[in-house]
């Protein structure tokens, strides 16, 4: 796929603020000079916004101010004018009811920060789960030249000689406590070993997955995804990205030039190969929607079905992001996909080169971390999309993190009307449940929770755990942390809160899951299902006002990316009217 750079020099959009001698330009330029900027910086060179998601309450991004200084250095070196812009930072481990409810708000805020200010290009400085898709959504809507720099994963955790993965071991240790296999004191001791350095989760959770998605889409420099946060090479790639964005502005290399349908197909296949998070589904669908690219759950199933999971990382495997980087990182995976005929090799990246040019000569330094095809964790590792009368619009499952013996299962439904109902009942020894049952959770989707929280990987009841059982089939309209694992059916669409079939599942109903056949079926007659749906009434909480109200009114279904309906399809980077 060829790209023809724009003519340079030319007038950039920032000159609508800073170029010339009118009262308005003197107003804009003069006020900025109170920061001590010399006059020649306003000569038409690219003004680069560093969109920084640093926050003390987003610990995964707590080091991004330091990283921004390296980005600035690169921009100065490239002949640009860097301006750092703080933007909405939706922290997964802080925001309630869930960071996902604020992804769209963050994207909207970033979009307007880019469109409404004198920015010719942007460096998207991200890390924690929702910060990466929200900034990519904003950049896609404005279509201003942009490059992603992620903060990088934290170092490996260790507890009593055992490698500890962010999130993954939180779920594991929590279940061990409920099963009586670990004391509360040991759990608290393990807490200290989970987060050893700055950075995002060290597993192939959503943060690492979305860093990989950005690289596979072509929106980050090759090798960016896996470099640990505290490694000096993380600072190097930040500085190189600063240099590169200046040339991207001169060339007018935009998100729409890079994030094509082929690029999204590359990302979907990459997600399968790395054992990536199911959250990538809703995020890539939302980003594609901003670009008016027709991407659907069917594309996810088509592209991912025959992709082997070759990255041996938790939660699907045994290693962590630190080892992934040492083995060669995502470029090795992309090379493997290319060799298997599963990569659109001519897709362009932020470098200006094709993705294949970037990766064709890389070397795998550890074949126990990045596995040979014949030793793959699973030969069909892409996200599985199941449909049926229980999920007419689809639901998703991650085969590489599931138990093979449960991928075809028929069981009795044990129903929880919402997350509070689940919490009230799950530890009760009188709960009528065993390991053959299917746990069903309602009202946790985009509208119902609201925000589609990461509660789909419901913890098992203690009386089942004490039998040594570690997995059961679980079905919901919620999401699941990318660090979690299990035979968990997620994103069931339509969700319960809008009257999807999930809303009318009853205790004792039989449900069939057939992942190979891509089927999810509620074993009742069509007539019975229709009668239940006709009698259904909403029973989820509804916000009276504020952003939560706006979200519930306008958020779309998980099957289309759970974006706000009125934000789909960008409106470009046009300069607005001046009010002065």
Coordinates of C-alpha atoms in Angstrom, one line a residue:
X1 CA 0.0 0.0 0.0
X2 CA 1.7 3.2 -1.2
X3 CA 1.6 6.6 0.5
X4 CA 2.5 9.8 -1.3
X5 CA 3.9 12.4 1.1
X6 CA 2.4 15.9 0.9
X7 CA 4.3 18.9 -0.4
X8 CA 6.5 20.7 2.1
X9 CA 6.7 23.5 3.1
X10 CA 3.0 24.4 3.3
X11 CA 0.8 26.2 5.7
X12 CA -0.3 24.2 8.7
X13 CA -3.5 24.5 10.7
X14 CA -1.6 26.0 13.7
X15 CA -0.8 29.0 11.6
X16 CA -4.6 29.9 11.8
X17 CA -3.7 30.8 15.4
X18 CA -0.1 31.9 15.2
X19 CA 0.7 33.1 11.7
X20 CA 0.4 36.7 10.6
X21 CA -0.1 40.1 12.2
X22 CA -3.8 40.3 12.8
X23 CA -5.2 41.2 16.2
X24 CA -6.4 37.6 16.7
X25 CA -3.0 36.0 15.9
X26 CA -1.2 38.5 18.1
X27 CA -3.7 37.5 20.9
X28 CA -3.0 33.8 20.6
X29 CA 0.8 34.1 20.0
X30 CA 1.3 36.9 22.6
X31 CA -0.2 35.0 25.5
X32 CA 1.8 31.9 24.8
X33 CA 5.0 33.9 24.8
X34 CA 4.5 34.4 28.5
X35 CA 6.1 31.0 28.8
X36 CA 9.3 32.4 27.4
X37 CA 9.1 31.1 23.8
X38 CA 11.1 33.1 21.3
X39 CA 9.4 34.6 18.3
X40 CA 10.9 32.2 15.7
X41 CA 9.1 29.2 17.1
X42 CA 5.9 30.6 15.5
X43 CA 7.4 30.6 12.0
X44 CA 5.2 27.8 10.7
X45 CA 7.0 24.7 12.0
X46 CA 4.8 21.8 13.2
X47 CA 3.2 22.3 16.6
X48 CA 3.0 18.9 18.2
X49 CA 0.6 18.2 21.1
X50 CA 1.8 15.6 23.6
X51 CA -1.5 14.3 24.8
X52 CA -0.5 13.0 28.2
X53 CA -2.7 10.7 30.3
X54 CA -0.4 11.0 33.4
X55 CA -2.3 11.0 36.7
X56 CA -1.4 10.1 40.3
X57 CA -4.7 8.2 40.2
X58 CA -3.7 6.2 37.1
X59 CA -0.7 4.4 38.6
X60 CA 0.1 2.6 35.4
X61 CA 0.7 6.0 33.8
X62 CA 2.5 7.5 36.8
X63 CA 5.8 7.8 35.0
X64 CA 4.5 9.5 31.8
X65 CA 5.5 13.0 32.8
X66 CA 9.1 11.8 32.8
X67 CA 8.6 10.0 29.4
X68 CA 7.0 13.2 28.0
X69 CA 10.4 15.0 28.4
X70 CA 12.0 12.5 26.1
X71 CA 9.2 13.0 23.6
X72 CA 9.7 16.7 23.8
X73 CA 13.5 16.3 23.2
X74 CA 12.7 14.3 20.0
X75 CA 10.2 16.9 18.8
X76 CA 12.8 19.7 19.3
X77 CA 15.4 17.6 17.4
X78 CA 13.0 17.0 14.6
X79 CA 12.3 20.8 14.2
X80 CA 8.9 20.9 15.8
X81 CA 7.4 22.9 18.6
X82 CA 6.2 20.6 21.5
X83 CA 3.3 21.5 23.8
X84 CA 2.3 19.1 26.5
X85 CA -1.5 18.8 27.0
X86 CA -3.0 16.9 30.0
X87 CA -6.0 14.8 28.9
X88 CA -8.6 12.7 30.6
X89 CA -7.1 9.6 32.1
X90 CA -9.5 6.7 32.7
X91 CA -7.8 4.5 35.3
X92 CA -8.9 0.8 35.3
X93 CA -8.0 0.3 38.9
X94 CA -9.5 3.5 40.3
X95 CA -12.6 4.7 38.4
X96 CA -16.1 3.6 39.5
X97 CA -18.4 2.2 38.5
X98 CA -15.9 1.2 35.8
X99 CA -13.3 2.9 33.6
X100 CA -15.1 1.6 30.5
X101 CA -18.0 4.0 31.2
X102 CA -15.5 6.9 30.8
X103 CA -13.6 5.6 27.7
X104 CA -16.0 7.4 25.4
X105 CA -16.0 10.6 27.5
X106 CA -12.2 10.5 27.4
X107 CA -12.2 10.0 23.7
X108 CA -14.6 12.9 23.2
X109 CA -12.4 15.2 25.4
X110 CA -9.2 14.2 23.6
X111 CA -10.9 14.8 20.2
X112 CA -12.0 18.3 21.1
X113 CA -8.6 19.1 22.8
X114 CA -7.0 18.2 19.4
X115 CA -9.5 19.9 17.2
X116 CA -10.0 23.0 19.2
X117 CA -6.4 23.9 19.8
X118 CA -3.4 24.8 17.5
X119 CA -2.1 21.3 17.1
X120 CA -0.7 20.0 13.8
X121 CA 0.3 16.5 15.1
X122 CA -0.1 14.5 18.3
X123 CA 1.9 12.1 20.4
X124 CA -0.6 9.9 22.2
X125 CA 1.1 9.1 25.5
X126 CA -0.8 6.2 27.0
X127 CA -0.6 3.1 29.1
X128 CA -3.5 1.9 31.3
X129 CA -6.2 -0.1 29.5
X130 CA -8.7 2.6 28.4
X131 CA -6.2 5.4 27.8
X132 CA -4.9 3.7 24.6
X133 CA -8.3 3.2 22.8
X134 CA -9.7 6.5 24.0
X135 CA -6.8 8.5 22.5
X136 CA -6.8 6.4 19.4
X137 CA -10.6 7.1 19.0
X138 CA -10.0 10.8 19.5
X139 CA -7.2 10.8 17.0
X140 CA -9.2 8.8 14.5
X141 CA -12.1 11.3 14.7
X142 CA -9.9 14.4 14.1
X143 CA -7.6 12.6 11.6
X144 CA -4.6 14.7 12.7
X145 CA -1.2 13.0 12.2
X146 CA -0.7 11.0 15.4
X147 CA 1.7 8.4 16.9
X148 CA 1.3 6.2 19.9
X149 CA 3.9 5.9 22.7
X150 CA 2.9 3.6 25.5
X151 CA 4.4 3.7 29.0
X152 CA 5.4 0.0 28.9
X153 CA 4.8 -2.9 31.3
X154 CA 6.1 -3.2 34.8
X155 CA 8.8 -5.7 35.7
X156 CA 8.0 -9.3 36.7
X157 CA 6.6 -9.9 40.1
X158 CA 7.8 -12.8 42.3
X159 CA 6.3 -14.3 45.4
X160 CA 8.2 -17.1 47.2
X161 CA 10.0 -18.1 44.0
X162 CA 6.8 -18.0 41.9
X163 CA 6.5 -15.6 38.9
X164 CA 3.6 -13.3 39.7
X165 CA 1.5 -11.8 37.0
X166 CA -0.5 -8.6 37.4
X167 CA -4.2 -9.4 37.8
X168 CA -3.8 -13.1 36.9
X169 CA -2.4 -13.9 40.3
X170 CA -4.8 -11.6 42.0
X171 CA -7.7 -13.9 40.7
X172 CA -5.6 -17.0 41.4
X173 CA -4.7 -16.1 45.0
X174 CA -8.2 -14.8 45.8
X175 CA -9.7 -18.2 44.7
X176 CA -7.0 -20.0 46.7
X177 CA -8.1 -18.1 49.8
X178 CA -11.7 -19.0 49.3
X179 CA -10.7 -22.6 48.7
X180 CA -8.7 -22.7 52.0
X181 CA -5.4 -23.2 50.2
X182 CA -3.9 -19.8 51.1
X183 CA -4.2 -17.7 54.2
X184 CA -5.3 -14.1 54.2
X185 CA -1.9 -13.2 55.7
X186 CA -0.1 -14.9 52.7
X187 CA -2.4 -13.0 50.3
X188 CA -1.5 -9.7 51.9
X189 CA 2.2 -10.6 51.7
X190 CA 1.8 -11.5 48.0
X191 CA 0.3 -8.0 47.4
X192 CA 3.7 -6.4 48.0
X193 CA 5.2 -8.5 45.2
X194 CA 2.7 -7.8 42.5
X195 CA 3.7 -4.3 41.3
X196 CA 7.5 -4.0 41.5
X197 CA 8.0 -1.0 39.2
X198 CA 6.3 1.7 37.2
X199 CA 4.3 0.5 34.3
X200 CA 1.2 -1.3 33.1
X201 CA 0.2 -4.9 33.9
X202 CA 3.1 -7.3 33.2
X203 CA 0.7 -10.0 31.8
X204 CA -0.9 -10.0 28.4
X205 CA -3.8 -8.1 29.9
X206 CA -5.7 -5.3 28.2
X207 CA -2.9 -2.7 28.5
X208 CA -0.3 -4.9 26.9
X209 CA -2.9 -6.1 24.4
X210 CA -3.8 -2.6 23.3
X211 CA -0.1 -1.6 23.1
X212 CA 0.3 -4.5 20.8
X213 CA -2.9 -3.5 18.9
X214 CA -1.5 0.0 18.4
X215 CA 1.8 -1.5 17.0
X216 CA -0.1 -4.0 14.8
X217 CA -2.3 -1.3 13.4
X218 CA 0.8 0.6 12.5
X219 CA 0.2 3.5 14.9
X220 CA 3.4 3.0 16.9
X221 CA 7.0 2.5 16.1
X222 CA 8.1 -1.1 15.6
X223 CA 9.0 -2.7 19.0
X224 CA 7.1 -0.2 21.1
X225 CA 4.6 -2.5 22.7
X226 CA 6.8 -4.7 25.0
X227 CA 9.7 -2.5 26.2
X228 CA 9.5 -2.4 30.0
X229 CA 8.6 0.9 31.6
X230 CA 11.8 1.2 33.4
X231 CA 14.1 0.1 30.6
X232 CA 16.2 2.8 29.1
X233 CA 15.0 1.7 25.6
X234 CA 11.5 2.9 26.6
X235 CA 12.9 6.5 26.8
X236 CA 14.8 6.0 23.5
X237 CA 11.6 5.0 21.6
X238 CA 9.8 7.9 23.2
X239 CA 12.4 10.3 21.8
X240 CA 12.4 8.7 18.4
X241 CA 8.7 8.9 18.3
X242 CA 9.0 12.7 19.0
X243 CA 11.3 13.0 16.0
X244 CA 9.1 10.9 13.8
X245 CA 5.8 12.8 14.4
X246 CA 7.4 16.0 13.1
X247 CA 8.1 14.3 9.8
X248 CA 4.6 12.7 9.8
X249 CA 3.1 16.2 9.9
X250 CA 5.3 17.4 7.1
X251 CA 4.2 14.3 5.1
X252 CA 0.6 14.6 6.2
X253 CA 0.6 10.9 7.2
X254 CA -2.8 10.6 9.0
X255 CA -4.5 7.9 11.1
X256 CA -6.9 7.2 8.1
X257 CA -3.9 6.5 5.9
X258 CA -2.6 3.9 8.4
X259 CA -5.6 2.4 10.1
X260 CA -7.3 0.8 7.1
X261 CA -9.5 -2.3 7.0
X262 CA -6.3 -4.4 6.3
X263 CA -4.6 -2.9 9.3
X264 CA -7.5 -3.9 11.5
X265 CA -7.4 -7.4 10.1
X266 CA -3.7 -7.5 11.0
X267 CA -4.5 -6.4 14.5
X268 CA -7.2 -9.0 14.9
X269 CA -4.9 -11.8 13.8
X270 CA -2.2 -10.4 16.1
X271 CA -4.6 -10.5 19.0
X272 CA -5.1 -14.2 18.4
X273 CA -1.4 -14.9 18.1
X274 CA -0.5 -13.1 21.4
X275 CA -3.5 -14.5 23.3
X276 CA -4.8 -11.0 23.7
X277 CA -7.6 -9.6 25.8
X278 CA -11.3 -9.9 24.8
X279 CA -11.4 -6.1 25.5
X280 CA -9.6 -5.6 22.2
X281 CA -12.9 -6.5 20.5
X282 CA -14.9 -3.6 21.8
X283 CA -12.0 -1.2 21.4
X284 CA -11.1 -2.0 17.8
X285 CA -14.7 -1.9 16.8
X286 CA -15.0 1.6 18.4
X287 CA -11.8 2.9 16.7
X288 CA -12.9 1.5 13.3
X289 CA -16.3 3.1 13.8
X290 CA -14.7 6.5 14.2
X291 CA -13.0 6.0 10.8
X292 CA -16.2 4.7 9.2
X293 CA -14.6 1.4 8.5
X294 CA -17.0 -1.6 8.3
X295 CA -15.6 -3.8 11.0
X296 CA -17.8 -6.4 12.8
X297 CA -17.8 -9.4 15.1
X298 CA -17.9 -11.5 11.9
X299 CA -14.5 -10.1 10.9
X300 CA -13.1 -11.0 14.3
X301 CA -14.3 -14.6 13.9
X302 CA -13.2 -14.8 10.3
X303 CA -9.7 -13.4 10.8
X304 CA -9.0 -14.9 14.2
X305 CA -10.4 -18.4 13.8
X306 CA -7.3 -20.1 12.4
X307 CA -4.6 -18.1 14.2
X308 CA -2.4 -20.1 16.6
X309 CA -1.6 -18.6 20.0
X310 CA 2.2 -18.6 20.0
X311 CA 3.0 -16.1 22.8
X312 CA 3.5 -18.1 26.0
X313 CA 2.4 -15.3 28.4
X314 CA -0.1 -15.2 31.3
X315 CA -3.0 -15.5 31.5
X316 CA -2.9 -18.1 28.7
X317 CA 0.7 -19.3 29.3
X318 CA 3.5 -19.0 31.9
X319 CA 5.8 -16.0 31.1
X320 CA 5.3 -12.2 31.4
X321 CA 5.9 -9.1 29.3
X322 CA 9.6 -8.7 30.4
X323 CA 10.5 -12.1 28.9
X324 CA 8.4 -11.3 25.8
X325 CA 10.5 -8.2 25.2
X326 CA 13.8 -10.1 25.7
X327 CA 12.6 -12.7 23.2
X328 CA 12.1 -10.0 20.5
X329 CA 8.6 -8.7 21.3
X330 CA 5.7 -8.1 18.9
X331 CA 7.9 -7.8 15.7
X332 CA 8.7 -11.5 16.0
X333 CA 5.0 -12.3 16.2
X334 CA 4.2 -10.1 13.2
X335 CA 7.0 -11.8 11.2
X336 CA 5.5 -15.3 12.1
X337 CA 2.1 -14.1 10.9
X338 CA 3.7 -12.8 7.7
X339 CA 5.4 -16.1 7.1
X340 CA 2.1 -18.0 7.6
X341 CA 0.3 -15.8 5.1
X342 CA -1.8 -14.1 7.9
X343 CA -0.5 -10.6 7.6
X344 CA -1.2 -7.8 5.0
X345 CA 2.4 -7.1 4.5
X346 CA 2.0 -3.9 2.6
X347 CA 0.1 -2.1 5.3
X348 CA 1.8 1.2 6.1
X349 CA 2.9 2.3 9.5
X350 CA 3.8 5.5 11.2
X351 CA 7.4 5.0 10.0
X352 CA 6.3 5.5 6.5
X353 CA 7.4 2.0 5.6
X354 CA 5.3 -1.2 5.3
X355 CA 4.8 -3.4 8.3
X356 CA 6.7 -6.2 6.6
X357 CA 9.7 -3.9 6.0
X358 CA 9.7 -3.3 9.7
X359 CA 9.8 -6.9 10.9
X360 CA 11.1 -9.2 8.1
X361 CA 14.6 -9.4 9.5
X362 CA 13.9 -9.8 13.3
X363 CA 15.0 -12.8 15.3
X364 CA 13.3 -14.9 18.0
X365 CA 15.6 -15.1 20.9
X366 CA 13.6 -17.5 23.1
X367 CA 11.3 -20.1 21.5
X368 CA 9.9 -21.1 24.9
X369 CA 8.4 -17.6 25.1
X370 CA 7.4 -17.1 21.4
X371 CA 6.6 -20.6 20.5
X372 CA 7.1 -22.4 17.2
X373 CA 3.8 -23.1 15.4
X374 CA 3.8 -26.8 16.2
X375 CA 4.1 -26.0 19.9
X376 CA 1.4 -23.3 20.0
X377 CA -0.7 -23.0 23.1
X378 CA -3.8 -23.5 20.9
X379 CA -4.0 -23.8 17.2
X380 CA -7.2 -21.7 17.0
X381 CA -6.4 -18.9 19.4
X382 CA -8.4 -16.0 18.0
X383 CA -11.4 -14.6 19.8
X384 CA -14.4 -17.0 19.2
X385 CA -17.7 -15.3 18.4
X386 CA -20.7 -17.5 19.4
X387 CA -24.3 -16.8 18.4
X388 CA -27.7 -18.3 18.9
X389 CA -31.0 -17.5 20.5
X390 CA -29.2 -16.4 23.7
X391 CA -26.9 -14.1 21.8
X392 CA -28.5 -13.1 18.5
X393 CA -25.9 -10.3 17.9
X394 CA -23.0 -12.4 19.3
X395 CA -20.9 -13.0 22.3
X396 CA -17.2 -13.6 22.7
X397 CA -14.9 -16.1 24.4
X398 CA -11.1 -16.4 24.5
X399 CA -10.2 -20.0 23.7
X400 CA -6.6 -19.7 24.8
X401 CA -7.7 -18.9 28.4
X402 CA -10.5 -21.4 28.6
X403 CA -10.6 -25.0 29.7
X404 CA -10.7 -27.3 26.7
X405 CA -13.2 -29.8 28.3
X406 CA -15.7 -26.9 28.8
X407 CA -15.7 -25.6 25.2
X408 CA -18.6 -27.9 24.5
X409 CA -20.9 -28.0 27.5
X410 CA -24.6 -28.3 28.4
X411 CA -25.5 -27.2 31.9
X412 CA -28.2 -25.9 34.2
X413 CA -28.4 -22.1 34.6
X414 CA -27.7 -20.5 37.9
X415 CA -28.9 -16.9 37.5
X416 CA -27.7 -13.7 39.1
X417 CA -29.8 -10.7 38.2
X418 CA -26.9 -8.2 38.7
X419 CA -23.6 -8.0 40.4
X420 CA -25.1 -7.2 43.8
X421 CA -27.3 -10.3 43.5
X422 CA -24.1 -12.4 42.7
X423 CA -22.2 -11.0 45.6
X424 CA -25.1 -11.7 48.0
X425 CA -25.4 -15.3 47.0
X426 CA -22.1 -16.7 45.8
X427 CA -20.6 -17.6 49.2
X428 CA -23.8 -19.2 50.5
X429 CA -23.3 -22.9 51.0
X430 CA -27.1 -23.3 50.4
X431 CA -26.8 -22.0 46.8
X432 CA -28.0 -24.8 44.5
X433 CA -24.9 -25.1 42.3
X434 CA -22.2 -27.5 41.3
X435 CA -19.4 -27.6 38.7
X436 CA -21.7 -28.8 35.9
X437 CA -23.9 -25.7 36.1
X438 CA -23.6 -22.6 34.0
X439 CA -23.3 -19.3 35.9
X440 CA -25.4 -16.5 34.3
X441 CA -24.9 -12.8 35.2
X442 CA -27.3 -10.1 33.9
X443 CA -27.4 -6.3 33.7
X444 CA -23.7 -5.7 33.5
X445 CA -23.5 -4.5 29.9
X446 CA -22.9 -1.0 28.5
X447 CA -26.2 0.3 29.7
X448 CA -27.0 -2.0 32.5
X449 CA -24.0 -1.7 34.9
X450 CA -23.6 1.0 33.5
X451 CA -20.3 0.9 31.6
X452 CA -19.8 -2.9 31.1
X453 CA -17.6 -3.6 34.0
X454 CA -15.0 -6.4 34.2
X455 CA -17.1 -8.7 36.3
X456 CA -17.7 -11.4 33.7
X457 CA -15.1 -13.8 35.2
X458 CA -17.3 -14.4 38.3
X459 CA -15.4 -16.1 41.1
X460 CA -16.6 -19.7 41.7
X461 CA -18.6 -20.6 44.8
X462 CA -16.3 -21.7 47.7
X463 CA -18.1 -25.1 47.9
X464 CA -17.1 -25.8 44.3
X465 CA -13.5 -24.5 44.8
X466 CA -13.0 -26.8 47.8
X467 CA -13.6 -29.8 45.4
X468 CA -10.5 -28.7 43.5
X469 CA -12.6 -27.3 40.6
X470 CA -11.0 -24.1 39.1
X471 CA -13.3 -23.4 36.1
X472 CA -16.9 -23.4 35.2
X473 CA -18.8 -22.0 32.2
X474 CA -19.9 -18.4 32.9
X475 CA -22.1 -16.2 30.7
X476 CA -22.8 -12.5 31.0
X477 CA -23.1 -9.2 29.1
X478 CA -20.1 -7.9 31.0
X479 CA -16.4 -7.7 30.2
X480 CA -13.5 -9.6 31.7
X481 CA -10.0 -8.3 32.6
X482 CA -7.4 -9.2 30.0
X483 CA -5.4 -10.6 32.9
X484 CA -8.2 -13.1 33.8
X485 CA -8.8 -16.6 32.6
X486 CA -11.5 -19.2 32.4
X487 CA -14.3 -20.5 30.1
X488 CA -16.1 -17.2 30.2
X489 CA -18.6 -16.0 27.6
X490 CA -18.7 -12.2 27.5
X491 CA -20.3 -9.2 25.7
X492 CA -23.6 -11.1 25.2
X493 CA -25.6 -9.0 22.8
X494 CA -28.2 -7.6 23.0
X495 CA -27.5 -7.0 26.6
X496 CA -30.0 -7.7 29.4
X497 CA -30.8 -4.1 30.1
X498 CA -32.2 -3.5 26.6
X499 CA -34.3 -6.7 26.7
X500 CA -31.9 -9.1 25.1
X501 CA -32.6 -12.8 25.6
X502 CA -30.1 -12.9 28.4
X503 CA -32.6 -10.9 30.4
X504 CA -35.1 -13.7 30.5
X505 CA -32.9 -16.7 31.4
X506 CA -34.3 -18.4 34.6
X507 CA -32.8 -20.6 37.2
X508 CA -32.9 -24.2 36.0
X509 CA -33.0 -23.4 32.2
X510 CA -30.6 -25.6 30.3
X511 CA -27.9 -23.8 28.2
X512 CA -25.7 -25.3 25.5
X513 CA -22.3 -23.8 24.6
X514 CA -20.5 -25.2 21.5
X515 CA -17.4 -23.1 20.7
X516 CA -16.3 -25.1 17.7
X517 CA -19.8 -24.8 16.3
X518 CA -19.9 -21.1 17.3
X519 CA -23.3 -21.7 19.1
X520 CA -24.8 -20.4 22.3
X521 CA -28.4 -21.8 22.8
X522 CA -31.0 -21.4 25.5
X523 CA -33.0 -24.7 25.5
X524 CA -36.5 -23.4 25.5
X525 CA -39.0 -23.2 22.6
X526 CA -39.3 -20.2 20.4
X527 CA -42.8 -19.6 21.8
X528 CA -41.6 -19.6 25.4
X529 CA -38.7 -17.3 24.6
X530 CA -41.1 -14.9 22.8
X531 CA -43.5 -14.9 25.7
X532 CA -40.8 -14.2 28.2
X533 CA -39.4 -11.3 26.2
X534 CA -42.9 -9.8 25.8
X535 CA -43.4 -9.9 29.5
X536 CA -39.9 -8.5 30.3
X537 CA -39.5 -5.1 32.1
X538 CA -36.2 -3.3 32.8
X539 CA -34.8 -3.9 36.3
X540 CA -31.4 -2.2 36.2
X541 CA -30.5 1.1 37.8
X542 CA -31.1 4.2 35.7
X543 CA -29.1 7.4 36.2
X544 CA -31.2 10.6 36.7
X545 CA -28.7 13.1 35.3
X546 CA -25.1 13.8 34.4
X547 CA -22.7 12.0 32.2
X548 CA -23.9 8.6 33.5
X549 CA -27.4 9.5 32.1
X550 CA -25.8 10.6 28.8
X551 CA -23.9 7.3 28.6
X552 CA -27.0 5.1 29.3
X553 CA -29.1 7.0 26.7
X554 CA -26.6 6.9 23.8
X555 CA -24.2 4.1 24.3
X556 CA -24.3 1.4 21.6
X557 CA -24.1 -2.4 22.1
X558 CA -20.9 -4.3 22.7
X559 CA -21.2 -5.9 19.3
X560 CA -20.6 -2.5 17.7
X561 CA -17.9 -1.3 20.1
X562 CA -20.0 0.3 22.8
X563 CA -19.3 3.8 21.6
X564 CA -21.7 6.7 22.0
X565 CA -23.9 6.6 18.9
X566 CA -23.5 10.3 18.1
X567 CA -19.7 10.1 18.1
X568 CA -19.3 7.4 15.4
X569 CA -17.6 8.7 12.2
X570 CA -15.2 11.6 12.8
X571 CA -15.7 15.1 11.6
X572 CA -12.1 16.0 10.7
X573 CA -9.7 18.5 12.1
X574 CA -11.2 21.7 10.6
X575 CA -10.3 25.0 12.3
X576 CA -13.3 26.5 14.0
X577 CA -14.3 30.2 14.2
X578 CA -12.1 32.5 16.2
X579 CA -14.1 34.3 19.0
X580 CA -11.6 37.1 19.5

